[in-house]
mmCIF file of C-alpha atoms in Angstrom:
data_model
loop_
_atom_site.group_PDB
_atom_site.id
_atom_site.type_symbol
_atom_site.label_atom_id
_atom_site.label_comp_id
_atom_site.label_asym_id
_atom_site.label_seq_id
_atom_site.Cartn_x
_atom_site.Cartn_y
_atom_site.Cartn_z
ATOM 1 C CA MET A 661 21.119 -14.579 -14.544
ATOM 2 C CA ILE A 662 18.212 -12.189 -14.006
ATOM 3 C CA THR A 663 17.218 -10.591 -17.295
ATOM 4 C CA GLU A 664 13.852 -9.041 -16.426
ATOM 5 C CA ILE A 665 11.845 -7.952 -13.416
ATOM 6 C CA ASN A 666 8.087 -7.533 -13.799
ATOM 7 C CA VAL A 667 6.433 -5.546 -11.059
ATOM 8 C CA ARG A 668 2.741 -6.297 -10.845
ATOM 9 C CA PHE A 669 0.852 -4.106 -8.428
ATOM 10 C CA VAL A 670 -2.462 -5.768 -7.618
ATOM 11 C CA ALA A 671 -5.665 -4.369 -6.083
ATOM 12 C CA PHE A 672 -4.516 -4.582 -2.464
ATOM 13 C CA VAL A 673 -1.562 -2.251 -3.021
ATOM 14 C CA SER A 674 -3.901 0.781 -3.167
ATOM 15 C CA SER A 675 -5.058 -0.062 0.363
ATOM 16 C CA LEU A 676 -1.452 -0.054 1.544
ATOM 17 C CA ALA A 677 -0.886 3.275 -0.212
ATOM 18 C CA LYS A 678 -3.916 4.778 1.518
ATOM 19 C CA ALA A 679 -2.354 3.748 4.836
ATOM 20 C CA GLY A 680 0.978 5.331 3.949
ATOM 21 C CA ALA A 681 2.981 2.604 2.201
ATOM 22 C CA ASN A 682 2.831 3.724 -1.426
ATOM 23 C CA LEU A 683 4.859 0.956 -3.060
ATOM 24 C CA PRO A 684 4.179 2.003 -6.684
ATOM 25 C CA LEU A 685 5.424 5.516 -5.887
ATOM 26 C CA ASP A 686 8.514 4.087 -4.187
ATOM 27 C CA TYR A 687 9.168 1.941 -7.260
ATOM 28 C CA LEU A 688 8.787 4.879 -9.655
ATOM 29 C CA GLU A 689 10.952 7.197 -7.576
ATOM 30 C CA ALA A 690 13.648 4.538 -7.191
ATOM 31 C CA ASN A 691 13.783 4.043 -10.947
ATOM 32 C CA LEU A 692 13.099 7.514 -12.294
ATOM 33 C CA ASN A 693 14.746 9.662 -9.630
ATOM 34 C CA SER A 694 17.304 7.265 -8.177
ATOM 35 C CA GLU A 695 19.882 9.931 -7.305
ATOM 36 C CA HIS A 696 17.423 11.487 -4.819
ATOM 37 C CA PHE A 697 15.738 8.281 -3.644
ATOM 38 C CA SER A 698 16.794 6.720 -0.360
ATOM 39 C CA HIS A 699 17.590 3.069 -1.045
ATOM 40 C CA THR A 700 17.754 2.220 2.634
ATOM 41 C CA TYR A 701 15.354 -0.401 3.930
ATOM 42 C CA LYS A 702 11.877 0.925 4.763
ATOM 43 C CA HIS A 703 9.856 -0.891 7.385
ATOM 44 C CA TYR A 704 6.250 0.250 7.154
ATOM 45 C CA GLU A 705 4.260 -0.105 10.355
ATOM 46 C CA PHE A 706 0.574 0.561 10.864
ATOM 47 C CA PRO A 707 -1.230 1.352 14.115
ATOM 48 C CA GLN A 708 -2.359 -1.600 16.227
ATOM 49 C CA GLY A 709 -5.701 -2.922 14.997
ATOM 50 C CA THR A 710 -5.445 -1.481 11.485
ATOM 51 C CA ILE A 711 -7.474 -3.457 8.974
ATOM 52 C CA PHE A 712 -7.543 -3.187 5.201
ATOM 53 C CA LEU A 713 -10.704 -3.767 3.198
ATOM 54 C CA ARG A 714 -9.630 -4.507 -0.340
ATOM 55 C CA ASP A 715 -10.817 -2.361 -3.237
ATOM 56 C CA VAL A 716 -12.211 -4.617 -5.912
ATOM 57 C CA ASP A 717 -15.390 -2.731 -6.797
ATOM 58 C CA GLU A 718 -15.076 0.253 -4.458
ATOM 59 C CA LYS A 719 -12.484 2.609 -2.989
ATOM 60 C CA PRO A 720 -10.090 0.988 -0.483
ATOM 61 C CA VAL A 721 -10.943 1.280 3.189
ATOM 62 C CA VAL A 722 -8.295 1.504 5.897
ATOM 63 C CA MET A 723 -9.616 1.663 9.435
ATOM 64 C CA ASN A 724 -9.183 0.341 12.948
ATOM 65 C CA GLU A 725 -10.889 -2.948 13.636
ATOM 66 C CA LYS A 726 -12.774 -1.466 16.616
ATOM 67 C CA ASP A 727 -14.574 0.874 14.195
ATOM 68 C CA LEU A 728 -15.723 -1.918 11.870
ATOM 69 C CA LEU A 729 -18.729 -2.938 13.954
ATOM 70 C CA THR A 730 -19.917 0.675 14.330
ATOM 71 C CA MET A 731 -20.263 1.236 10.578
ATOM 72 C CA GLY A 732 -23.791 1.902 9.431
ATOM 73 C CA PRO A 733 -25.601 -0.008 6.657
ATOM 74 C CA SER A 734 -24.608 2.608 4.062
ATOM 75 C CA HIS A 735 -21.041 1.264 4.219
ATOM 76 C CA ALA A 736 -22.026 -2.353 3.613
#
């Protein structure tokens, strides 16, 4: 029998949120505003070539892989 569910949102989830899949917000709305939350399955899709650079010590970066090599040294 399930007695507890612990949701642990880790660093990468902010990158997903920046790209449009805000899982912590979905979780809060489902639990705090359940009568207005759509509980139907959500399939998040991102444009072809989307890459996520994780935010450990800096803001998350979401970009297309083709733009990665054109970034200047100030983004390194």
